[in-house]
Tab-separated table of C-alpha atoms in Angstrom:
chain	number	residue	atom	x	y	z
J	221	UNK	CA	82.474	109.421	88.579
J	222	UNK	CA	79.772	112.518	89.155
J	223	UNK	CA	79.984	115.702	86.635
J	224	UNK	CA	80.468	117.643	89.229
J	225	UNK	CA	81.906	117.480	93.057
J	226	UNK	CA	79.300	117.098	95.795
J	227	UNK	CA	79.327	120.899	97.796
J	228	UNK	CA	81.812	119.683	100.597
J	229	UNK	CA	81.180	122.791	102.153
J	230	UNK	CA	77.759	122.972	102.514
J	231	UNK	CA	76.215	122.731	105.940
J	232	UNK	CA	75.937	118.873	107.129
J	233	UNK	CA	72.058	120.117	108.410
J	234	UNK	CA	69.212	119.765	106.233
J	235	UNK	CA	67.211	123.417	106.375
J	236	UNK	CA	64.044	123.013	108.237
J	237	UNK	CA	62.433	124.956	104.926
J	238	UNK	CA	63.235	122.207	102.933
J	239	UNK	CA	60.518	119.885	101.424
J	240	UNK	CA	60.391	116.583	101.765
J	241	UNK	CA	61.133	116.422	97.845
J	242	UNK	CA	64.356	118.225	98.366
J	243	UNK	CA	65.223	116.456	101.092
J	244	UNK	CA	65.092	112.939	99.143
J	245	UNK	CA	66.846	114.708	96.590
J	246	UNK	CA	69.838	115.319	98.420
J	247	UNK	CA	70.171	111.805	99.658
J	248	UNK	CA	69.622	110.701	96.162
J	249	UNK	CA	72.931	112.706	95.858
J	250	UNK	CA	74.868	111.694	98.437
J	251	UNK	CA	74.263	108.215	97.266
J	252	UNK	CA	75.625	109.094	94.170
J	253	UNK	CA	78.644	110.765	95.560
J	254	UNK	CA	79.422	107.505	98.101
J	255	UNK	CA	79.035	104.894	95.420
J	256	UNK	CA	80.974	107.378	92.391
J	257	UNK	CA	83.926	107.966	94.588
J	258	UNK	CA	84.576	104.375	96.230
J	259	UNK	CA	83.428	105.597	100.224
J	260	UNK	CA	80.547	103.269	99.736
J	261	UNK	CA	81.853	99.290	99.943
J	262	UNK	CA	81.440	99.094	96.044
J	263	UNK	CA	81.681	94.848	96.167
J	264	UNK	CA	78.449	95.102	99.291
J	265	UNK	CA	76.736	97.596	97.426
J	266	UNK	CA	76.878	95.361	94.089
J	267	UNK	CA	75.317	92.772	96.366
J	268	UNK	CA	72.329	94.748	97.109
J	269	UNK	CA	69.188	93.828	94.787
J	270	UNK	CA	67.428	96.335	92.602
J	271	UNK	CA	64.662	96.772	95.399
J	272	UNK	CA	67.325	97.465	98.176
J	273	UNK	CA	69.011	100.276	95.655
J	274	UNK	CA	65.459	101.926	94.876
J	275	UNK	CA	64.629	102.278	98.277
J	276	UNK	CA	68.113	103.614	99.655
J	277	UNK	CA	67.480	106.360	96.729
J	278	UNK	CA	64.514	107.169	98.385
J	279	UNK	CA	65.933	108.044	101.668
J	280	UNK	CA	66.265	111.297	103.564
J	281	UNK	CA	70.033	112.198	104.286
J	282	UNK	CA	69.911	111.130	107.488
J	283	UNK	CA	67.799	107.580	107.477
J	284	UNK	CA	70.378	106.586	104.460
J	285	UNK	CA	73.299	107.133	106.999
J	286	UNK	CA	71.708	104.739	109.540
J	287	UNK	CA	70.632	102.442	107.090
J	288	UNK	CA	73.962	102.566	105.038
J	289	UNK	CA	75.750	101.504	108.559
J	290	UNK	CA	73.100	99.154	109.146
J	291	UNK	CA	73.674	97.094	106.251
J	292	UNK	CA	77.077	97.400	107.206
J	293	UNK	CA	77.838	99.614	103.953
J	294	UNK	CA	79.668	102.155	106.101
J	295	UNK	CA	81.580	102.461	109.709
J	296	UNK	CA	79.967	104.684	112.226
J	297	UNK	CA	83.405	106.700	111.557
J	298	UNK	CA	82.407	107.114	107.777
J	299	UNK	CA	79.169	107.825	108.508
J	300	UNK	CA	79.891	110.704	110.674
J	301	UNK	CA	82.579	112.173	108.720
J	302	UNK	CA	79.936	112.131	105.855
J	303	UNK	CA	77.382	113.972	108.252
J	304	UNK	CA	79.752	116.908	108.923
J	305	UNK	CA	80.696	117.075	104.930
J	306	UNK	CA	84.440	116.073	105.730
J	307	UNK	CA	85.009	114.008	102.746
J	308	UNK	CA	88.718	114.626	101.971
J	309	UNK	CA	90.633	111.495	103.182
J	310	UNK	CA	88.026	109.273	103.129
J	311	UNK	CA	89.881	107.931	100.186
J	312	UNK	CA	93.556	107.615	100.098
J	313	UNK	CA	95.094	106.767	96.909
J	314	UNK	CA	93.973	102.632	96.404
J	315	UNK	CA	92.320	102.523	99.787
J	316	UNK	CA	89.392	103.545	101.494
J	317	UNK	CA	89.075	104.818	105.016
J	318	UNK	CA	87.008	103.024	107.454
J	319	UNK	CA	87.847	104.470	111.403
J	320	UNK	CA	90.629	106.033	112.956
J	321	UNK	CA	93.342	103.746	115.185
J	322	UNK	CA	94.810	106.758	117.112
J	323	UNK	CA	96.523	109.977	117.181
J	324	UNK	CA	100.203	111.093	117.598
J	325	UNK	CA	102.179	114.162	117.306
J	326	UNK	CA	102.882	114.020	113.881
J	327	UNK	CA	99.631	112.736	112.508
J	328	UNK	CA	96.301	110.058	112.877
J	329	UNK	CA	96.639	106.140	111.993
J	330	UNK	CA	93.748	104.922	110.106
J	331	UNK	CA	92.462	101.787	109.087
J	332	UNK	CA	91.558	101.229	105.575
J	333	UNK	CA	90.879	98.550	102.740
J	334	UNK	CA	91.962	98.064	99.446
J	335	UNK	CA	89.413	99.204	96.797
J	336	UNK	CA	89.567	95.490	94.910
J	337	UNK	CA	91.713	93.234	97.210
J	338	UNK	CA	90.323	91.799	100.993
J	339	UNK	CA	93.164	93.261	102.912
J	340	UNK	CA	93.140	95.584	105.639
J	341	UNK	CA	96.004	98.321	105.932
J	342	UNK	CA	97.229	101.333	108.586
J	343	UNK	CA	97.596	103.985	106.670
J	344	UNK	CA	99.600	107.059	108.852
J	345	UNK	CA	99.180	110.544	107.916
J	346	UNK	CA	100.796	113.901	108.583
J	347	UNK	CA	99.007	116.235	109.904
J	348	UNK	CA	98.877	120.062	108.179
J	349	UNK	CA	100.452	121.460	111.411
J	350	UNK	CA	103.310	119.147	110.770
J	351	UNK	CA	103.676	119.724	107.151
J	352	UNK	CA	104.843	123.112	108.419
J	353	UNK	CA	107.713	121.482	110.311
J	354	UNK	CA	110.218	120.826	108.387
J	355	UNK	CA	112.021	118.644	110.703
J	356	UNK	CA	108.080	117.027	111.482
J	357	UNK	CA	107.943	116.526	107.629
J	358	UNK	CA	111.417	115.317	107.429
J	359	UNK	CA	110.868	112.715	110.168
J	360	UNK	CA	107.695	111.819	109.006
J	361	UNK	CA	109.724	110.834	105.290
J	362	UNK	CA	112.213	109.315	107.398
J	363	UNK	CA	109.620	107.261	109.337
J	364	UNK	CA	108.543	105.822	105.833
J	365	UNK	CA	111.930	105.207	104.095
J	366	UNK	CA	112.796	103.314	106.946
J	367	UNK	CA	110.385	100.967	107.477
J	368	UNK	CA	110.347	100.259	103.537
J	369	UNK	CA	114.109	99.034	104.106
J	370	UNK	CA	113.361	97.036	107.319
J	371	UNK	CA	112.603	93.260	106.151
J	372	UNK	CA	111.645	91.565	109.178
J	373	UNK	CA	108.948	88.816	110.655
J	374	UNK	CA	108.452	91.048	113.826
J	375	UNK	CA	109.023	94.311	111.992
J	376	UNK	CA	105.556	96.118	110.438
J	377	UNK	CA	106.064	96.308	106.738
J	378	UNK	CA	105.248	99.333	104.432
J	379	UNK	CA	102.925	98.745	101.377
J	380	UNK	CA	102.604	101.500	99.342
J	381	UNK	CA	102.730	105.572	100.025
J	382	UNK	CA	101.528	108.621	98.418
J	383	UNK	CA	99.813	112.321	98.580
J	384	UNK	CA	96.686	113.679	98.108
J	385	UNK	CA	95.729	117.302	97.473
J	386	UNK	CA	92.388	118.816	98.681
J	387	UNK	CA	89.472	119.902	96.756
J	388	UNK	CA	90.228	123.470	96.776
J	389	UNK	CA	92.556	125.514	95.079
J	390	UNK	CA	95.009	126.594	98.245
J	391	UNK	CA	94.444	123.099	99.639
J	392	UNK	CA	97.949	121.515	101.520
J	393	UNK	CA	98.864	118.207	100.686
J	394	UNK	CA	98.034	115.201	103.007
J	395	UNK	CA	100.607	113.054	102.861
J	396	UNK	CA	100.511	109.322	103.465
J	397	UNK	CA	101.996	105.680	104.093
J	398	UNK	CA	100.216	102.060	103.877
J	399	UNK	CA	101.132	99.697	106.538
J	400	UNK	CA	100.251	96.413	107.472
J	401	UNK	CA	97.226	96.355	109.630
J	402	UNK	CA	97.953	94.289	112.941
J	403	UNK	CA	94.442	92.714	114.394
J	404	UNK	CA	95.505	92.481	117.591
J	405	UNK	CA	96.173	94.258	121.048
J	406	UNK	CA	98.987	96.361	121.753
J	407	UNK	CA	101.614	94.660	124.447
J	408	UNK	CA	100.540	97.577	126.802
J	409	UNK	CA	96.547	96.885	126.177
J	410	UNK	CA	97.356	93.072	126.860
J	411	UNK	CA	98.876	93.778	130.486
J	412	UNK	CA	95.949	96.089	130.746
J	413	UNK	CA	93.528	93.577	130.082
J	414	UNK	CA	95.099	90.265	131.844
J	415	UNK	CA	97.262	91.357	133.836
J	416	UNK	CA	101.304	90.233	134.399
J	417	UNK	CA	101.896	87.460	131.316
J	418	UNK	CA	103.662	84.138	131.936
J	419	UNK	CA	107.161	83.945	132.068
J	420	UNK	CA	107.532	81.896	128.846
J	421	UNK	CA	105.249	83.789	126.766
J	422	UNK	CA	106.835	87.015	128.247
J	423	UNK	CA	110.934	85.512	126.815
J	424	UNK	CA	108.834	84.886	123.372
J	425	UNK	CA	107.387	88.559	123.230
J	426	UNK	CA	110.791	90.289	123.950
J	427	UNK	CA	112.321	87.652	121.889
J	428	UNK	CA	110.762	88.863	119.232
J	429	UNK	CA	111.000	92.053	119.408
J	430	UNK	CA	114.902	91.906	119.913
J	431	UNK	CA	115.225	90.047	116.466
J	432	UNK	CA	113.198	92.846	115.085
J	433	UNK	CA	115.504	95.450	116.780
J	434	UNK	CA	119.025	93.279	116.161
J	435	UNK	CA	117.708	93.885	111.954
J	436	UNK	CA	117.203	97.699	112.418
J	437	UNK	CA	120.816	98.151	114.684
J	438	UNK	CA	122.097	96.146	112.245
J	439	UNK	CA	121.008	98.477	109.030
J	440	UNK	CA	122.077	101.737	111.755
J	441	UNK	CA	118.651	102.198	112.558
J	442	UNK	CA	118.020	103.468	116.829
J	443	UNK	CA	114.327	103.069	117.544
J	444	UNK	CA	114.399	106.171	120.440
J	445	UNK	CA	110.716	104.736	121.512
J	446	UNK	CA	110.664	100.830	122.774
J	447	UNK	CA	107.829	100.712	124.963
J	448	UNK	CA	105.022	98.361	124.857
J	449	UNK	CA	102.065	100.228	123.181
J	450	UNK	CA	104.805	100.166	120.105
J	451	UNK	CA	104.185	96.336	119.993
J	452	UNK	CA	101.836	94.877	118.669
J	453	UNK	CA	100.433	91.316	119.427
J	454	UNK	CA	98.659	89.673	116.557
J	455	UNK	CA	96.194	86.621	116.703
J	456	UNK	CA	98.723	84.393	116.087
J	457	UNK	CA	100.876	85.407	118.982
J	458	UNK	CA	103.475	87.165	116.810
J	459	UNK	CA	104.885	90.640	117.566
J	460	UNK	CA	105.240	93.296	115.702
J	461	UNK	CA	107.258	96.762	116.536
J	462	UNK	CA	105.795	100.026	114.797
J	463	UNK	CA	106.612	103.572	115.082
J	464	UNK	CA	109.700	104.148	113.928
J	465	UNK	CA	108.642	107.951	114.152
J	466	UNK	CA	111.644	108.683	116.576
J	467	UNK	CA	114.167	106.909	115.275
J	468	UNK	CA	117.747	108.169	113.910
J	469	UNK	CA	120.435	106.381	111.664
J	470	UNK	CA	123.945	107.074	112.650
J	471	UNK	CA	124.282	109.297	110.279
J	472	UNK	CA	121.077	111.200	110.926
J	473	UNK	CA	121.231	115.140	112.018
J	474	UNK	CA	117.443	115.153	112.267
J	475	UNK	CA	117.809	115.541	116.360
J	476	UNK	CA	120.118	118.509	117.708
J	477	UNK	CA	122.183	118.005	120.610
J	478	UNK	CA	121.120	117.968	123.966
J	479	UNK	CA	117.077	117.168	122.287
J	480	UNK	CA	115.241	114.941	124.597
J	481	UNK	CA	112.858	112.826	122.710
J	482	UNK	CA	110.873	109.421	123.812
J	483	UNK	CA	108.602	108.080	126.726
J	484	UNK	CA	109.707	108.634	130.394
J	485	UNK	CA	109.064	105.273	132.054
J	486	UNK	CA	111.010	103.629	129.069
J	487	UNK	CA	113.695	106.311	128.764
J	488	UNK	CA	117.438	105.414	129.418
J	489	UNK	CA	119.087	108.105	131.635
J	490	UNK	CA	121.393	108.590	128.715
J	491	UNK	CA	118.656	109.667	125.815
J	492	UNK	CA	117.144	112.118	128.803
J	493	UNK	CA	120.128	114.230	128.795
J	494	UNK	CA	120.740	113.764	125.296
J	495	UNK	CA	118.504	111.523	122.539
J	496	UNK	CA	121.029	113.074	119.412
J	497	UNK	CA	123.989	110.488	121.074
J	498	UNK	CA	122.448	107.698	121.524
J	499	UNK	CA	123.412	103.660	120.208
J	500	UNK	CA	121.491	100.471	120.253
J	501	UNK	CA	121.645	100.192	123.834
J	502	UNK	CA	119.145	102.976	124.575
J	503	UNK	CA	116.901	100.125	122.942
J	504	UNK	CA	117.994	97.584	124.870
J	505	UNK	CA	116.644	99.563	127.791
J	506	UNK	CA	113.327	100.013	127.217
J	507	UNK	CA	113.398	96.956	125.754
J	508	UNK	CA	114.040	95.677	129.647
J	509	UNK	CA	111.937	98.036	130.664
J	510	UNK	CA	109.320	96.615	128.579
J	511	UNK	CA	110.130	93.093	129.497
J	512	UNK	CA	109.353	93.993	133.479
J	513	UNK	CA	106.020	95.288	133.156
J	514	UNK	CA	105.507	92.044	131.056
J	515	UNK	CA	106.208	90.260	134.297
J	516	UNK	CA	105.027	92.561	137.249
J	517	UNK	CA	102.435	94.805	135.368
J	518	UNK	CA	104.549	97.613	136.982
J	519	UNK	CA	106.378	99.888	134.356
């Protein structure tokens, strides 16, 4: 690793006063930085010859971060987060960070890869806003214990979880969980895309996802949230449910009384007055709801 930490806060500009000397000099030191702290695809890198090295050395700070995503060493989200000096959760624990899947309430999916194996992951995080919540942070931990205990084929499965700290002294923590990275469209992006689905690959989706939902009633686990950009269709044809971010155990006190929490075209008249009360059948619901835009395209 580098003797000292690259200056994260500098400005990601180069100073038109600088000479070209200095200029090479600070790519020579980003380089440094991306191959010392794992942002740079270490096994791709190792692949380069001797020549290839040299002359990314002898780049400017801005031709090495076209050239690094030419050669396909970083993502254009890597690349950019590296422009504007936001290095902090480019690396996660074991994993590095290659673009962002989407953003929620409570935080930003990413996609990542192992340092050492070839495996994709989602990794979610918690945003700083939310690690002021205390009932955000609480379902967030929630979110995380419970898909650890969920053991299903049609259920997304938890890897491994942690927290980082940031650079700086009064730095939060950014907490995180590893997930199983689905390559595949969301149901919702797969109506989008072609339209109503046939009726026998529509029964097999919602089949599915009912198995997935008959393990988590059956361990007390409510979902709060079936609708169909919370499954996920993988190359195979398999489907997986995610986001257990709403979800309550019967013994859970997370949501007050009279709280209304979930997605209005999939939301059971009963969790609109009141989503603390709510059984198994509130998933049944949207999991019908689901099931007719499956056949009509209509939610």
């Amino acid at each position: 690793m580098l003797t000292r930490i690259f200056p994260i806060a500098e400005e990601a500009t180069t100073p038109v006063s600088e000479s070209a000397s200095q200029m090479h000099s600070r790519g020579q030191e980003l380089l440094t930085y991306l191959v010392n702290s794992g942002i740079l695809r270490a096994r791709q890198w190792h692949d380069l010859d001797r020549a290839e090295q040299s002359g990314l050395f002898a780049l400017d700070e801005k031709t090495l971060l076209l050239q690094l995503q030419v050669k396909d060493l970083l993502t254009e989200y890597q690349a950019e987060r590296v422009r504007d000096r936001r290095f902090f959760g480019l690396t996660l624990g074991n994993y590095r960070v290659l673009d962002r899947i989407g953003v929620g309430g409570m935080g930003m999916v990413l996609k990542a890869e192992h340092f050492q194996l070839p495996r994709l992951v989602a990794i979610k995080t918690l945003t700083n806003n939310a690690l002021q919540d205390p009932v955000l942070l609480d379902r967030f931990m929630f979110e995380m214990e419970a898909i650890a205990r969920l053991q299903h084929p049609n259920l997304v499965s938890a890897i491994d979880a942690g927290t980082m700290r940031g650079p700086q002294e009064h730095d939060s923590e950014l907490r995180y969980f590893v997930m199983d990275f689905i390559d595949g469209p969301s149901l919702e992006e797969l109506v989008k895309r072609e339209g109503a689905i046939e009726e026998l690959q529509a029964c097999d989706v919602i089949y599915q996802v009912a198995s997935a939902l008959a393990e988590a009633h059956r361990q007390g686990l409510v979902h709060r949230d079936i609708k169909p950009s919370n499954i996920m269709i993988d190359k195979d044809g398999q489907a997986k449910l995610l986001d257990f971010g709403l979800a309550r155990h019967h013994d859970s006190s997370l949501t007050e009384a009279g709280m209304i929490l979930g997605t209005v075209d999939y939301l059971p008249p009963e969790q609109a007055e009141d989503a603390s009360a709510v059984d198994s059948r509130a998933d049944i619901f949207g999991l019908g709801d689901t099931f007719f835009l499956c056949l009509t395209r209509q939610a």
